[in-house]
Amino acid sequence: AHGEWPALQALLSGLHDNPAPALQRFLQLRLPQPNAALPGALLFVLSAMQSGDTRQWLGRSASAALEQGEKAMLLEALQSEFRRGSTVTADAVIGEWRSYQVPLHDQGQLQPLFIYVHHNAPRPQRDGETAAAGADPAKKQTRFIIDVTFTRLGKMQLDGFVQAQQFDLIV
């Protein structure tokens, strides 16, 4: 179902039965959570979604700990969940957007975090600026939108634009 990760939920539930240090490190550092480790965890999960390799996200030791136990089938199911979480949408006018549905572990629950990325996107216009001023095709430009619903803060959207020496963010 959309927004659910049964294999990941089973993995998290199993951490109580198998408190292997490698799995605990995965939980603390690589599972996106609203804490100081969130940027690094997002990089790990997005990289794994792009490559399609769940083991890369879990880490070598955590993957090995699961494979040695009775959780090998869980790895395959998790791999399948990740493949469904990444899609590409192309439009003749706006170009290609890649979307990722990332699990966010918040207050013991998995919430969907939606990330949309567009490379070489024109920067959104600022007040009083012409459209040509926001677009420089020679510079690598990335636009991203993040939609998330936090248990305490509610719905939030971050709209960002990144290029060399500049980072714009709208909350």
Short mmCIF file of C-alpha atoms in Angstrom, two decimals:
data_model
loop_
_atom_site.label_atom_id
_atom_site.label_comp_id
_atom_site.label_asym_id
_atom_site.label_seq_id
_atom_site.Cartn_x
_atom_site.Cartn_y
_atom_site.Cartn_z
CA ALA A 1 0.00 0.00 0.00
CA HIS A 2 1.05 3.57 -0.64
CA GLY A 3 3.06 4.97 2.26
CA GLU A 4 3.60 1.62 3.97
CA TRP A 5 6.75 -0.45 4.32
CA PRO A 6 5.76 -3.83 5.78
CA ALA A 7 9.26 -5.33 5.32
CA LEU A 8 10.92 -2.33 6.96
CA GLN A 9 8.34 -2.41 9.76
CA ALA A 10 9.09 -6.12 10.28
CA LEU A 11 12.81 -5.33 10.37
CA LEU A 12 12.26 -2.63 12.99
CA SER A 13 10.05 -4.94 15.06
CA GLY A 14 12.74 -7.62 14.84
CA LEU A 15 15.38 -5.29 16.27
CA HIS A 16 13.97 -6.02 19.72
CA ASP A 17 14.62 -9.75 19.19
CA ASN A 18 18.03 -9.22 17.53
CA PRO A 19 19.83 -6.24 19.09
CA ALA A 20 22.98 -6.80 16.98
CA PRO A 21 25.24 -3.71 17.14
CA ALA A 22 25.25 -3.41 13.32
CA LEU A 23 21.44 -3.28 13.24
CA GLN A 24 21.37 -0.74 16.08
CA ARG A 25 23.84 1.47 14.12
CA PHE A 26 21.55 1.21 11.10
CA LEU A 27 18.61 2.36 13.22
CA GLN A 28 20.55 5.28 14.72
CA LEU A 29 22.44 6.52 11.64
CA ARG A 30 20.81 5.32 8.42
CA LEU A 31 17.07 5.26 9.06
CA PRO A 32 15.72 8.79 8.42
CA GLN A 33 14.42 10.30 11.65
CA PRO A 34 13.69 13.90 12.63
CA ASN A 35 17.01 14.38 14.45
CA ALA A 36 20.56 15.62 13.80
CA ALA A 37 21.40 12.51 11.71
CA LEU A 38 18.57 13.19 9.20
CA PRO A 39 20.69 14.73 6.37
CA GLY A 40 23.17 11.84 6.35
CA ALA A 41 20.43 9.23 6.64
CA LEU A 42 18.57 10.80 3.69
CA LEU A 43 21.73 10.64 1.58
CA PHE A 44 22.15 6.94 2.39
CA VAL A 45 18.54 6.05 1.62
CA LEU A 46 18.37 8.14 -1.60
CA SER A 47 21.63 6.64 -2.84
CA ALA A 48 20.28 3.14 -2.17
CA MET A 49 17.01 3.97 -3.95
CA GLN A 50 18.91 5.25 -7.00
CA SER A 51 21.13 2.17 -7.17
CA GLY A 52 18.32 -0.22 -6.23
CA ASP A 53 20.59 -1.87 -3.64
CA THR A 54 19.02 -2.09 -0.19
CA ARG A 55 22.19 -3.66 1.23
CA GLN A 56 24.04 -0.42 0.47
CA TRP A 57 21.59 1.44 2.73
CA LEU A 58 21.61 -1.13 5.50
CA GLY A 59 25.40 -1.39 5.44
CA ARG A 60 27.54 -4.48 5.00
CA SER A 61 27.44 -5.57 8.67
CA ALA A 62 23.69 -5.08 9.10
CA SER A 63 22.99 -6.94 5.84
CA ALA A 64 25.25 -9.79 6.95
CA ALA A 65 23.53 -9.93 10.36
CA LEU A 66 20.15 -10.27 8.63
CA GLU A 67 21.37 -12.86 6.12
CA GLN A 68 22.79 -15.04 8.91
CA GLY A 69 19.50 -14.95 10.74
CA GLU A 70 16.07 -15.85 9.44
CA LYS A 71 15.59 -12.48 7.81
CA ALA A 72 17.07 -13.13 4.33
CA MET A 73 13.59 -13.02 2.76
CA LEU A 74 13.07 -9.69 4.50
CA LEU A 75 15.98 -8.22 2.52
CA GLU A 76 14.33 -9.18 -0.77
CA ALA A 77 10.99 -7.72 0.34
CA LEU A 78 12.73 -4.52 1.42
CA GLN A 79 14.46 -4.34 -1.98
CA SER A 80 11.03 -4.57 -3.62
CA GLU A 81 9.64 -1.79 -1.41
CA PHE A 82 12.52 0.47 -2.43
CA ARG A 83 11.98 -0.15 -6.14
CA ARG A 84 8.35 0.93 -5.75
CA GLY A 85 9.43 4.05 -3.82
CA SER A 86 11.28 5.70 -6.72
CA THR A 87 9.66 6.93 -9.95
CA VAL A 88 10.48 9.25 -12.84
CA THR A 89 7.97 11.65 -14.36
CA ALA A 90 8.79 13.44 -17.60
CA ASP A 91 6.98 16.43 -19.07
CA ALA A 92 7.83 18.17 -22.35
CA VAL A 93 7.67 21.62 -20.71
CA ILE A 94 9.14 21.18 -17.25
CA GLY A 95 11.44 18.23 -17.94
CA GLU A 96 12.13 15.21 -15.78
CA TRP A 97 11.31 15.02 -12.08
CA ARG A 98 12.42 12.03 -10.01
CA SER A 99 10.27 11.26 -6.98
CA TYR A 100 11.20 9.26 -3.92
CA GLN A 101 8.93 8.00 -1.18
CA VAL A 102 11.22 7.67 1.83
CA PRO A 103 10.29 6.12 5.18
CA LEU A 104 10.68 8.58 8.07
CA HIS A 105 10.84 6.96 11.51
CA ASP A 106 9.02 9.42 13.77
CA GLN A 107 7.79 8.63 17.28
CA GLY A 108 8.05 4.86 16.59
CA GLN A 109 5.95 5.12 13.40
CA LEU A 110 6.99 5.07 9.74
CA GLN A 111 5.68 8.18 7.98
CA PRO A 112 6.07 8.83 4.24
CA LEU A 113 8.50 11.59 3.29
CA PHE A 114 8.10 12.58 -0.35
CA ILE A 115 11.12 14.04 -2.14
CA TYR A 116 10.92 15.39 -5.70
CA VAL A 117 14.15 16.29 -7.53
CA HIS A 118 14.63 18.13 -10.82
CA HIS A 119 18.17 18.61 -12.14
CA ASN A 120 18.95 21.65 -14.32
CA ALA A 121 15.67 23.24 -13.27
CA PRO A 122 15.23 27.00 -13.56
CA ARG A 123 15.28 28.74 -10.18
CA PRO A 124 11.88 30.04 -9.04
CA GLN A 125 11.56 33.76 -9.82
CA ARG A 126 12.02 36.24 -7.02
CA ASP A 127 9.87 39.36 -6.75
CA GLY A 128 10.72 41.83 -9.53
CA GLU A 129 12.97 39.36 -11.39
CA THR A 130 12.55 38.32 -15.02
CA ALA A 131 12.39 34.64 -15.97
CA ALA A 132 15.73 34.86 -17.81
CA ALA A 133 17.51 36.03 -14.64
CA GLY A 134 16.67 32.78 -12.83
CA ALA A 135 17.95 30.44 -15.55
CA ASP A 136 21.60 29.92 -16.41
CA PRO A 137 21.97 26.70 -18.41
CA ALA A 138 25.77 26.71 -17.91
CA LYS A 139 25.41 26.11 -14.16
CA LYS A 140 24.34 22.82 -12.60
CA GLN A 141 21.07 23.53 -10.86
CA THR A 142 18.87 21.27 -8.75
CA ARG A 143 15.41 21.99 -7.49
CA PHE A 144 13.83 19.83 -4.82
CA ILE A 145 10.55 19.68 -2.97
CA ILE A 146 10.08 17.72 0.25
CA ASP A 147 6.59 16.96 1.59
CA VAL A 148 6.24 15.41 5.02
CA THR A 149 3.69 15.16 7.82
CA PHE A 150 5.23 15.12 11.29
CA THR A 151 3.34 13.69 14.24
CA ARG A 152 3.81 16.86 16.31
CA LEU A 153 4.38 19.64 13.73
CA GLY A 154 1.86 18.49 11.12
CA LYS A 155 2.27 19.00 7.36
CA MET A 156 5.40 20.70 6.08
CA GLN A 157 6.80 21.41 2.62
CA LEU A 158 10.36 22.47 1.84
CA ASP A 159 10.98 23.92 -1.62
CA GLY A 160 14.68 24.29 -2.39
CA PHE A 161 16.97 25.35 -5.17
CA VAL A 162 20.70 24.56 -5.21
CA GLN A 163 23.43 25.75 -7.55
CA ALA A 164 27.09 26.66 -7.14
CA GLN A 165 27.50 29.08 -4.22
CA GLN A 166 23.74 29.47 -3.71
CA PHE A 167 21.06 27.66 -1.74
CA ASP A 168 17.47 28.97 -1.61
CA LEU A 169 14.90 27.35 0.66
CA ILE A 170 11.22 28.10 1.16
CA VAL A 171 9.42 26.47 4.10
#
